[in-house]
Amino acid sequence: MMLFMLLFSRQGKLRLQKWYMAYPDKTKKKITRELVTTILARKPKMCSFLEWKDCKIVYKRYASLYFCCAIEQNDNELLTLEIIHRYVELLDKYFGSVCELDIIFNFEKAYFILDELLIGGEIQETSKKNVLKAIASQDLLQEDEAVEGTLRDIGLL
Amino acid sequence: MYPYYEQDWSVLPPENNRRFNPAFNMATIRQAFTEAVERVRMPTPTRLRDLIRQIRAARTAAEERAVVNKECAYIRSTFREEDSVWRCRNIAKLLYIHMLGYPAHFGQLECLKLTASTRFTDKRIGYLGAMLLLDERQDVHLLITNCLKNDLNSSTQFVVGLALCTLGAIASPEMARDLASEVERLMKSPNTYIRKKATLCAFRVIRRVPELMEIFLPATRSLLSEKNHGILITGVTLITEMCENSSDTLMHFKKDSGNREIVPNLVRILKNLILGGYSPEHDVSGVSDPFLQVKILRLLRILGHNDPDASEAMNDILAQVATNTETSKNVGNTILYETVLSIMDIRSEGGLRVLAVNILGRFLLNSDKNIRYVALNTLLRTVHADTSAVQRHRTTILECLKDPDVSIRRRAMELSFALINAQNIRTMTKELLLFLEKADAEFKAQCSSGMILAAERYSPNSRWHLDTQLSVLIAAGNYVRDDVVSSTIQLVSSSPVPEQTYITNRFWESLQVPNHCEDKQPLLQVAVWAIGEYGDLFMYGANEDEFERPTESDLIAVYHKFLTSAQVSTTSKQYALVSLAKLSTRLQQCVEEIQALITSFGSHLNVDLQQRGVEFTQLFGSYKHLRPPLLEKMPAMQISRISSQNGESGGSFDDNSPDVIENGIEIGNSTHPIIESNMNTMGDNTNILLDLLGSTDLSTGANDLAMATDLSNAVHKKNTRNANNDEPVSNNQDLLDLLDLDMSAPTATPVMGVNLATDHSSAANMNNMLGGLDLGGFGGINPMPNNIPTNGNDLTSMLGGLNIGGGAPSHVMPPIGGDVNSGSLLGELNPTTASNNVTMPPQGPKLTALDKNGLLVQLVPVPGSDCMKIFMTTTNSSDNTLEQYLLQAAVQKSFKLQMLTPSGSVLPPGGVITQEMRVVATSNAVLRMRLRIQYTLDGQQLVEQTEVSGFPEQQPSHE
């Protein structure tokens, strides 16, 4: 099971955090700080895995963003890399060649996509198409509501 | 109080500034009112996008803080006003602010309100906020349960989805219990979107509350017969969790899982995945749904573990996966990796295992460092199960020692150590030495200790072993752990004489290399130890290997160099001083130079070095005759694994002095820094008498300071007497013979030798001193008597104490610690003193308190200046083992009694327990003592009571 996932920039700015374990806020901040500094200090030649406390850290850099996941001891590190990659692909499909700014300005969408890929730290859907379809339908629901709201505002409904 | 009405505070011109101006007030009120109406009618809070822009535009942290604080204040105010129109936008902004690390707890309740809204947009943001702000550590956490329950029953699948997702992320045990039935219902939903989410929710619920597993069992039945991959993968995940959690459930699944057995079912799904045609929906670079494959492989592993039938059923498919998977990409290797783990974990066929190890071997050659890392990790896990298969990849593993990645190097190093055996020790050591030389500091300690251990186990001959030890010391320099120093010393000491000469010469050579003294202090310590110990062999012994020998003055010059160097640590200097003292009896010409050098330390700033300087100087003055016997070569140390021999080595202790003890302690000492501080002086010193006092002093604390003083007085007395008598003590053997001591107690004799050598008239003092020793041992590290059940003597308990305090000293203290026959010092001593009138102490009559059924309790009172010490010795001459031995004593009210820890509580046949008591008199009275002795014999508790009198008179302490 994935314990948490962090996205942060090369400058060490947190861009996304998803916790599947309940840690106190202080611990969360401490973990984030520790991992960000450790990972940023690692050289590109090094492998993507870290042994950290009692879990394994798997991270990968995509352009200016680091994707970092903590998994349990008996989880497959290589598969976690695939999950990260799948998430990046989904973001890319959704935003259309995604960049860090997309994730900054639409962080809620990034969360929504992650939530359609993973639940409780486990993968729920292995088809990209299904994930994107679910996101698109929910976006459509929101848009409908927005249109409805506007119409009501101007008195047409 | 109300500055508004005060003249001075007014902004208006004085003529208008009246206390009450209706016109002015009306205007203000009207304006405020319209503003408020405006705000309610067109409330346009900053959009999320704009806020993010503002924050990003901030140049400094302070600027950012200002923007955030302003926005937070605004958001709080809208929350207070119950502004429901813009709540969603404000929460979104708050979540962004939260991610920047600012507090956002005040949004928790607003998130709850959002989730309760009917709009989907509100719910979506509300649940997102709940997942970020409302984990189970928050007080309001449980308030969301009701909301979740409502939404789990919603008719919109996406609302149900949101609720399930939130539950999966933040379910606490209480929430899990409350909503488990809802989740179970949704698991049976025909809607796959809801069903897969509910299945993972169930997984999460079981994680939190394993007891809830039962209710989900029926619903899992049909999960594996689905076609939809989402349901398959979540189903496999749930079943895996259940099987890992309880062996009953595991059995349940093995027996019955819907219409088919689970293993064939999983095998079928896996087979369809690898053999089925291309499916664009689930394809990842040529592999069909790797996520699902990995999950299935993992579940198969659990099912096949220790189950020959299940393993049999999956052998074929595992072989198929292992051979059919495309390995050019990470995806393929992911699956192979999982397959290898499964093959290793189940009862798979031999051929399959070989295949698995070969896959790992191929991984090791992969250009992707992640794959190499995983391979090393897996090999490390399997190396113990299947060494020979892993051995074949040894060269590849050794290659990984040179990998640029630290994690890979570390794994490779660990794996290399696991692969060392008697056949490959030479080549492996060669490679590891190369690695050690270039390794980072963090590796050096671990690597050097590992190499020493391996060499100890597999070395082909002692010359090679010594050379290796030396190479490790050179390669690892100052990073060497203390255990390497002690094990090297031990190794040298137990080597044959030609090897000792050889290695001493090698040490000398290595010291000649510039900077070796400062950068490689462990080497320096070992080298000076060897030169001091074997100085005669080194300088004047046979020179088979034709080493270049230094002249005596050269040698002293080198000692002078590092004894005065600021870069050499105190510990190394301690070694050097002792070594120098030893050399003084081994060299032929330069004794004056040595004396001068040692004497110069008499005023050293470091207390320890100064003490050594002063003490050793004494050995050049009036106690010159003591020097040769005191500084004799120490006996060979043995390794505990072969130490069960007892009497055999007794002879070798005949001609030695205190070094046995020193040695034992020294090793215990250097291995374990905690003891070091206490036993510092004792550690490396040669002058055992003075040293022991030092250590008593140090380790027993203030309480025993008096005791130590006492002892030093006693020793002083002895020394003076000895000097007065002017009786040259040339050989301890004489004295030992004189005292007719039993030599079969090898550890005991040398100490006695020393004590007796200096004094033959005061056994009480000797007792006293040994008592002190005992205290030293106890005070320092507090040993557990249970661990040293068979030793009843002070010396042994002290060393045993060191042993225990030391943790892993089993290899350092062979002849002494915990060895049944290693001798009970007092046990030997007391009968001896009793039978030998020579040592009968005039001031310390022995009082027999109890002599019954082979149990002999004797008390030796030793009057002191402020208190009387009474040493109790219990010996068991019966054939039974007495357990839980407890001595209680009572004295008259005019005395104060203090009882120290006994040396043990178990008395085997021939065993001895000693205990010290201290009695302080508060008025003039004759001491009587009542003793209650309690012990268990064959499970039966026995109590003896007795009264003892005849103690020497004691003056009140206040005198």
JSON list of N, CA, C and O in Angstrom, two decimals, chain B residues 545-577:
[
{"chain": "B", "resi": 545, "resn": "ASP", "atom": "N", "xyz": [62.27, -13.29, 7.63]},
{"chain": "B", "resi": 545, "resn": "ASP", "atom": "CA", "xyz": [61.78, -12.61, 6.43]},
{"chain": "B", "resi": 545, "resn": "ASP", "atom": "C", "xyz": [62.65, -11.43, 6.04]},
{"chain": "B", "resi": 545, "resn": "ASP", "atom": "O", "xyz": [62.30, -10.65, 5.15]},
{"chain": "B", "resi": 546, "resn": "GLU", "atom": "N", "xyz": [63.77, -11.29, 6.75]},
{"chain": "B", "resi": 546, "resn": "GLU", "atom": "CA", "xyz": [64.77, -10.26, 6.43]},
{"chain": "B", "resi": 546, "resn": "GLU", "atom": "C", "xyz": [64.17, -8.87, 6.37]},
{"chain": "B", "resi": 546, "resn": "GLU", "atom": "O", "xyz": [64.26, -8.16, 5.37]},
{"chain": "B", "resi": 547, "resn": "PHE", "atom": "N", "xyz": [63.53, -8.52, 7.45]},
{"chain": "B", "resi": 547, "resn": "PHE", "atom": "CA", "xyz": [63.03, -7.16, 7.57]},
{"chain": "B", "resi": 547, "resn": "PHE", "atom": "C", "xyz": [64.17, -6.25, 7.98]},
{"chain": "B", "resi": 547, "resn": "PHE", "atom": "O", "xyz": [65.11, -6.66, 8.65]},
{"chain": "B", "resi": 548, "resn": "GLU", "atom": "N", "xyz": [64.01, -4.99, 7.62]},
{"chain": "B", "resi": 548, "resn": "GLU", "atom": "CA", "xyz": [64.99, -4.02, 8.07]},
{"chain": "B", "resi": 548, "resn": "GLU", "atom": "C", "xyz": [64.64, -3.64, 9.50]},
{"chain": "B", "resi": 548, "resn": "GLU", "atom": "O", "xyz": [63.51, -3.25, 9.78]},
{"chain": "B", "resi": 549, "resn": "ARG", "atom": "N", "xyz": [65.57, -3.76, 10.39]},
{"chain": "B", "resi": 549, "resn": "ARG", "atom": "CA", "xyz": [65.25, -3.48, 11.79]},
{"chain": "B", "resi": 549, "resn": "ARG", "atom": "C", "xyz": [65.75, -2.10, 12.18]},
{"chain": "B", "resi": 549, "resn": "ARG", "atom": "O", "xyz": [66.84, -1.70, 11.79]},
{"chain": "B", "resi": 550, "resn": "PRO", "atom": "N", "xyz": [64.96, -1.41, 12.96]},
{"chain": "B", "resi": 550, "resn": "PRO", "atom": "CA", "xyz": [65.43, -0.09, 13.41]},
{"chain": "B", "resi": 550, "resn": "PRO", "atom": "C", "xyz": [66.43, -0.26, 14.54]},
{"chain": "B", "resi": 550, "resn": "PRO", "atom": "O", "xyz": [66.47, -1.31, 15.20]},
{"chain": "B", "resi": 551, "resn": "THR", "atom": "N", "xyz": [67.23, 0.75, 14.76]},
{"chain": "B", "resi": 551, "resn": "THR", "atom": "CA", "xyz": [68.06, 0.73, 15.96]},
{"chain": "B", "resi": 551, "resn": "THR", "atom": "C", "xyz": [67.17, 1.12, 17.13]},
{"chain": "B", "resi": 551, "resn": "THR", "atom": "O", "xyz": [66.08, 1.67, 16.95]},
{"chain": "B", "resi": 552, "resn": "GLU", "atom": "N", "xyz": [67.64, 0.87, 18.32]},
{"chain": "B", "resi": 552, "resn": "GLU", "atom": "CA", "xyz": [66.81, 1.17, 19.49]},
{"chain": "B", "resi": 552, "resn": "GLU", "atom": "C", "xyz": [66.50, 2.65, 19.56]},
{"chain": "B", "resi": 552, "resn": "GLU", "atom": "O", "xyz": [65.37, 3.05, 19.88]},
{"chain": "B", "resi": 553, "resn": "SER", "atom": "N", "xyz": [67.47, 3.47, 19.23]},
{"chain": "B", "resi": 553, "resn": "SER", "atom": "CA", "xyz": [67.20, 4.90, 19.34]},
{"chain": "B", "resi": 553, "resn": "SER", "atom": "C", "xyz": [66.22, 5.37, 18.27]},
{"chain": "B", "resi": 553, "resn": "SER", "atom": "O", "xyz": [65.39, 6.25, 18.52]},
{"chain": "B", "resi": 554, "resn": "ASP", "atom": "N", "xyz": [66.27, 4.74, 17.10]},
{"chain": "B", "resi": 554, "resn": "ASP", "atom": "CA", "xyz": [65.26, 5.05, 16.07]},
{"chain": "B", "resi": 554, "resn": "ASP", "atom": "C", "xyz": [63.86, 4.76, 16.60]},
{"chain": "B", "resi": 554, "resn": "ASP", "atom": "O", "xyz": [62.92, 5.55, 16.43]},
{"chain": "B", "resi": 555, "resn": "LEU", "atom": "N", "xyz": [63.76, 3.60, 17.21]},
{"chain": "B", "resi": 555, "resn": "LEU", "atom": "CA", "xyz": [62.47, 3.15, 17.72]},
{"chain": "B", "resi": 555, "resn": "LEU", "atom": "C", "xyz": [61.94, 4.16, 18.74]},
{"chain": "B", "resi": 555, "resn": "LEU", "atom": "O", "xyz": [60.78, 4.59, 18.68]},
{"chain": "B", "resi": 556, "resn": "ILE", "atom": "N", "xyz": [62.83, 4.53, 19.66]},
{"chain": "B", "resi": 556, "resn": "ILE", "atom": "CA", "xyz": [62.40, 5.47, 20.71]},
{"chain": "B", "resi": 556, "resn": "ILE", "atom": "C", "xyz": [62.03, 6.81, 20.06]},
{"chain": "B", "resi": 556, "resn": "ILE", "atom": "O", "xyz": [61.08, 7.47, 20.47]},
{"chain": "B", "resi": 557, "resn": "ALA", "atom": "N", "xyz": [62.77, 7.18, 19.02]},
{"chain": "B", "resi": 557, "resn": "ALA", "atom": "CA", "xyz": [62.49, 8.46, 18.35]},
{"chain": "B", "resi": 557, "resn": "ALA", "atom": "C", "xyz": [61.07, 8.45, 17.77]},
{"chain": "B", "resi": 557, "resn": "ALA", "atom": "O", "xyz": [60.34, 9.45, 17.85]},
{"chain": "B", "resi": 558, "resn": "VAL", "atom": "N", "xyz": [60.70, 7.31, 17.20]},
{"chain": "B", "resi": 558, "resn": "VAL", "atom": "CA", "xyz": [59.34, 7.22, 16.63]},
{"chain": "B", "resi": 558, "resn": "VAL", "atom": "C", "xyz": [58.30, 7.34, 17.74]},
{"chain": "B", "resi": 558, "resn": "VAL", "atom": "O", "xyz": [57.31, 8.06, 17.62]},
{"chain": "B", "resi": 559, "resn": "TYR", "atom": "N", "xyz": [58.54, 6.65, 18.84]},
{"chain": "B", "resi": 559, "resn": "TYR", "atom": "CA", "xyz": [57.63, 6.76, 19.98]},
{"chain": "B", "resi": 559, "resn": "TYR", "atom": "C", "xyz": [57.55, 8.21, 20.43]},
{"chain": "B", "resi": 559, "resn": "TYR", "atom": "O", "xyz": [56.47, 8.72, 20.72]},
{"chain": "B", "resi": 560, "resn": "HIS", "atom": "N", "xyz": [58.68, 8.82, 20.49]},
{"chain": "B", "resi": 560, "resn": "HIS", "atom": "CA", "xyz": [58.72, 10.22, 20.93]},
{"chain": "B", "resi": 560, "resn": "HIS", "atom": "C", "xyz": [57.87, 11.07, 20.00]},
{"chain": "B", "resi": 560, "resn": "HIS", "atom": "O", "xyz": [57.11, 11.93, 20.43]},
{"chain": "B", "resi": 561, "resn": "LYS", "atom": "N", "xyz": [57.98, 10.76, 18.72]},
{"chain": "B", "resi": 561, "resn": "LYS", "atom": "CA", "xyz": [57.25, 11.55, 17.72]},
{"chain": "B", "resi": 561, "resn": "LYS", "atom": "C", "xyz": [55.75, 11.49, 17.97]},
{"chain": "B", "resi": 561, "resn": "LYS", "atom": "O", "xyz": [55.09, 12.52, 18.08]},
{"chain": "B", "resi": 562, "resn": "PHE", "atom": "N", "xyz": [55.21, 10.30, 18.09]},
{"chain": "B", "resi": 562, "resn": "PHE", "atom": "CA", "xyz": [53.74, 10.33, 18.22]},
{"chain": "B", "resi": 562, "resn": "PHE", "atom": "C", "xyz": [53.25, 10.53, 19.64]},
{"chain": "B", "resi": 562, "resn": "PHE", "atom": "O", "xyz": [52.10, 10.90, 19.84]},
{"chain": "B", "resi": 563, "resn": "LEU", "atom": "N", "xyz": [54.14, 10.34, 20.61]},
{"chain": "B", "resi": 563, "resn": "LEU", "atom": "CA", "xyz": [53.69, 10.66, 21.97]},
{"chain": "B", "resi": 563, "resn": "LEU", "atom": "C", "xyz": [53.58, 12.17, 22.14]},
{"chain": "B", "resi": 563, "resn": "LEU", "atom": "O", "xyz": [52.84, 12.65, 23.00]},
{"chain": "B", "resi": 564, "resn": "THR", "atom": "N", "xyz": [54.31, 12.91, 21.33]},
{"chain": "B", "resi": 564, "resn": "THR", "atom": "CA", "xyz": [54.25, 14.36, 21.46]},
{"chain": "B", "resi": 564, "resn": "THR", "atom": "C", "xyz": [53.38, 15.00, 20.38]},
{"chain": "B", "resi": 564, "resn": "THR", "atom": "O", "xyz": [53.13, 16.19, 20.42]},
{"chain": "B", "resi": 565, "resn": "SER", "atom": "N", "xyz": [52.91, 14.19, 19.43]},
{"chain": "B", "resi": 565, "resn": "SER", "atom": "CA", "xyz": [52.12, 14.76, 18.35]},
{"chain": "B", "resi": 565, "resn": "SER", "atom": "C", "xyz": [50.73, 15.15, 18.85]},
{"chain": "B", "resi": 565, "resn": "SER", "atom": "O", "xyz": [50.10, 14.42, 19.62]},
{"chain": "B", "resi": 566, "resn": "ALA", "atom": "N", "xyz": [50.28, 16.30, 18.39]},
{"chain": "B", "resi": 566, "resn": "ALA", "atom": "CA", "xyz": [48.94, 16.76, 18.82]},
{"chain": "B", "resi": 566, "resn": "ALA", "atom": "C", "xyz": [47.86, 16.01, 18.07]},
{"chain": "B", "resi": 566, "resn": "ALA", "atom": "O", "xyz": [46.70, 16.01, 18.48]},
{"chain": "B", "resi": 567, "resn": "GLN", "atom": "N", "xyz": [48.22, 15.40, 16.93]},
{"chain": "B", "resi": 567, "resn": "GLN", "atom": "CA", "xyz": [47.20, 14.73, 16.12]},
{"chain": "B", "resi": 567, "resn": "GLN", "atom": "C", "xyz": [46.89, 13.31, 16.61]},
{"chain": "B", "resi": 567, "resn": "GLN", "atom": "O", "xyz": [45.97, 12.68, 16.14]},
{"chain": "B", "resi": 568, "resn": "VAL", "atom": "N", "xyz": [47.71, 12.83, 17.52]},
{"chain": "B", "resi": 568, "resn": "VAL", "atom": "CA", "xyz": [47.49, 11.46, 18.00]},
{"chain": "B", "resi": 568, "resn": "VAL", "atom": "C", "xyz": [46.56, 11.51, 19.20]},
{"chain": "B", "resi": 568, "resn": "VAL", "atom": "O", "xyz": [46.72, 12.33, 20.10]},
{"chain": "B", "resi": 569, "resn": "SER", "atom": "N", "xyz": [45.55, 10.65, 19.19]},
{"chain": "B", "resi": 569, "resn": "SER", "atom": "CA", "xyz": [44.54, 10.70, 20.24]},
{"chain": "B", "resi": 569, "resn": "SER", "atom": "C", "xyz": [45.10, 10.19, 21.56]},
{"chain": "B", "resi": 569, "resn": "SER", "atom": "O", "xyz": [46.11, 9.50, 21.61]},
{"chain": "B", "resi": 570, "resn": "THR", "atom": "N", "xyz": [44.39, 10.54, 22.63]},
{"chain": "B", "resi": 570, "resn": "THR", "atom": "CA", "xyz": [44.83, 10.12, 23.96]},
{"chain": "B", "resi": 570, "resn": "THR", "atom": "C", "xyz": [44.87, 8.60, 24.06]},
{"chain": "B", "resi": 570, "resn": "THR", "atom": "O", "xyz": [45.80, 8.03, 24.62]},
{"chain": "B", "resi": 571, "resn": "THR", "atom": "N", "xyz": [43.86, 7.97, 23.50]},
{"chain": "B", "resi": 571, "resn": "THR", "atom": "CA", "xyz": [43.82, 6.50, 23.57]},
{"chain": "B", "resi": 571, "resn": "THR", "atom": "C", "xyz": [45.07, 5.91, 22.94]},
{"chain": "B", "resi": 571, "resn": "THR", "atom": "O", "xyz": [45.70, 5.01, 23.51]},
{"chain": "B", "resi": 572, "resn": "SER", "atom": "N", "xyz": [45.44, 6.42, 21.78]},
{"chain": "B", "resi": 572, "resn": "SER", "atom": "CA", "xyz": [46.64, 5.90, 21.14]},
{"chain": "B", "resi": 572, "resn": "SER", "atom": "C", "xyz": [47.86, 6.15, 21.99]},
{"chain": "B", "resi": 572, "resn": "SER", "atom": "O", "xyz": [48.75, 5.31, 22.10]},
{"chain": "B", "resi": 573, "resn": "LYS", "atom": "N", "xyz": [47.89, 7.31, 22.63]},
{"chain": "B", "resi": 573, "resn": "LYS", "atom": "CA", "xyz": [49.04, 7.60, 23.48]},
{"chain": "B", "resi": 573, "resn": "LYS", "atom": "C", "xyz": [49.08, 6.67, 24.68]},
{"chain": "B", "resi": 573, "resn": "LYS", "atom": "O", "xyz": [50.14, 6.27, 25.15]},
{"chain": "B", "resi": 574, "resn": "GLN", "atom": "N", "xyz": [47.90, 6.32, 25.17]},
{"chain": "B", "resi": 574, "resn": "GLN", "atom": "CA", "xyz": [47.85, 5.36, 26.28]},
{"chain": "B", "resi": 574, "resn": "GLN", "atom": "C", "xyz": [48.49, 4.04, 25.86]},
{"chain": "B", "resi": 574, "resn": "GLN", "atom": "O", "xyz": [49.33, 3.48, 26.57]},
{"chain": "B", "resi": 575, "resn": "TYR", "atom": "N", "xyz": [48.09, 3.59, 24.69]},
{"chain": "B", "resi": 575, "resn": "TYR", "atom": "CA", "xyz": [48.69, 2.36, 24.16]},
{"chain": "B", "resi": 575, "resn": "TYR", "atom": "C", "xyz": [50.20, 2.52, 24.08]},
{"chain": "B", "resi": 575, "resn": "TYR", "atom": "O", "xyz": [50.96, 1.64, 24.47]},
{"chain": "B", "resi": 576, "resn": "ALA", "atom": "N", "xyz": [50.63, 3.67, 23.57]},
{"chain": "B", "resi": 576, "resn": "ALA", "atom": "CA", "xyz": [52.05, 3.88, 23.34]},
{"chain": "B", "resi": 576, "resn": "ALA", "atom": "C", "xyz": [52.81, 3.89, 24.65]},
{"chain": "B", "resi": 576, "resn": "ALA", "atom": "O", "xyz": [53.91, 3.33, 24.75]},
{"chain": "B", "resi": 577, "resn": "LEU", "atom": "N", "xyz": [52.24, 4.50, 25.68]},
{"chain": "B", "resi": 577, "resn": "LEU", "atom": "CA", "xyz": [52.95, 4.57, 26.97]},
{"chain": "B", "resi": 577, "resn": "LEU", "atom": "C", "xyz": [53.12, 3.17, 27.56]},
{"chain": "B", "resi": 577, "resn": "LEU", "atom": "O", "xyz": [54.20, 2.82, 28.04]}
]
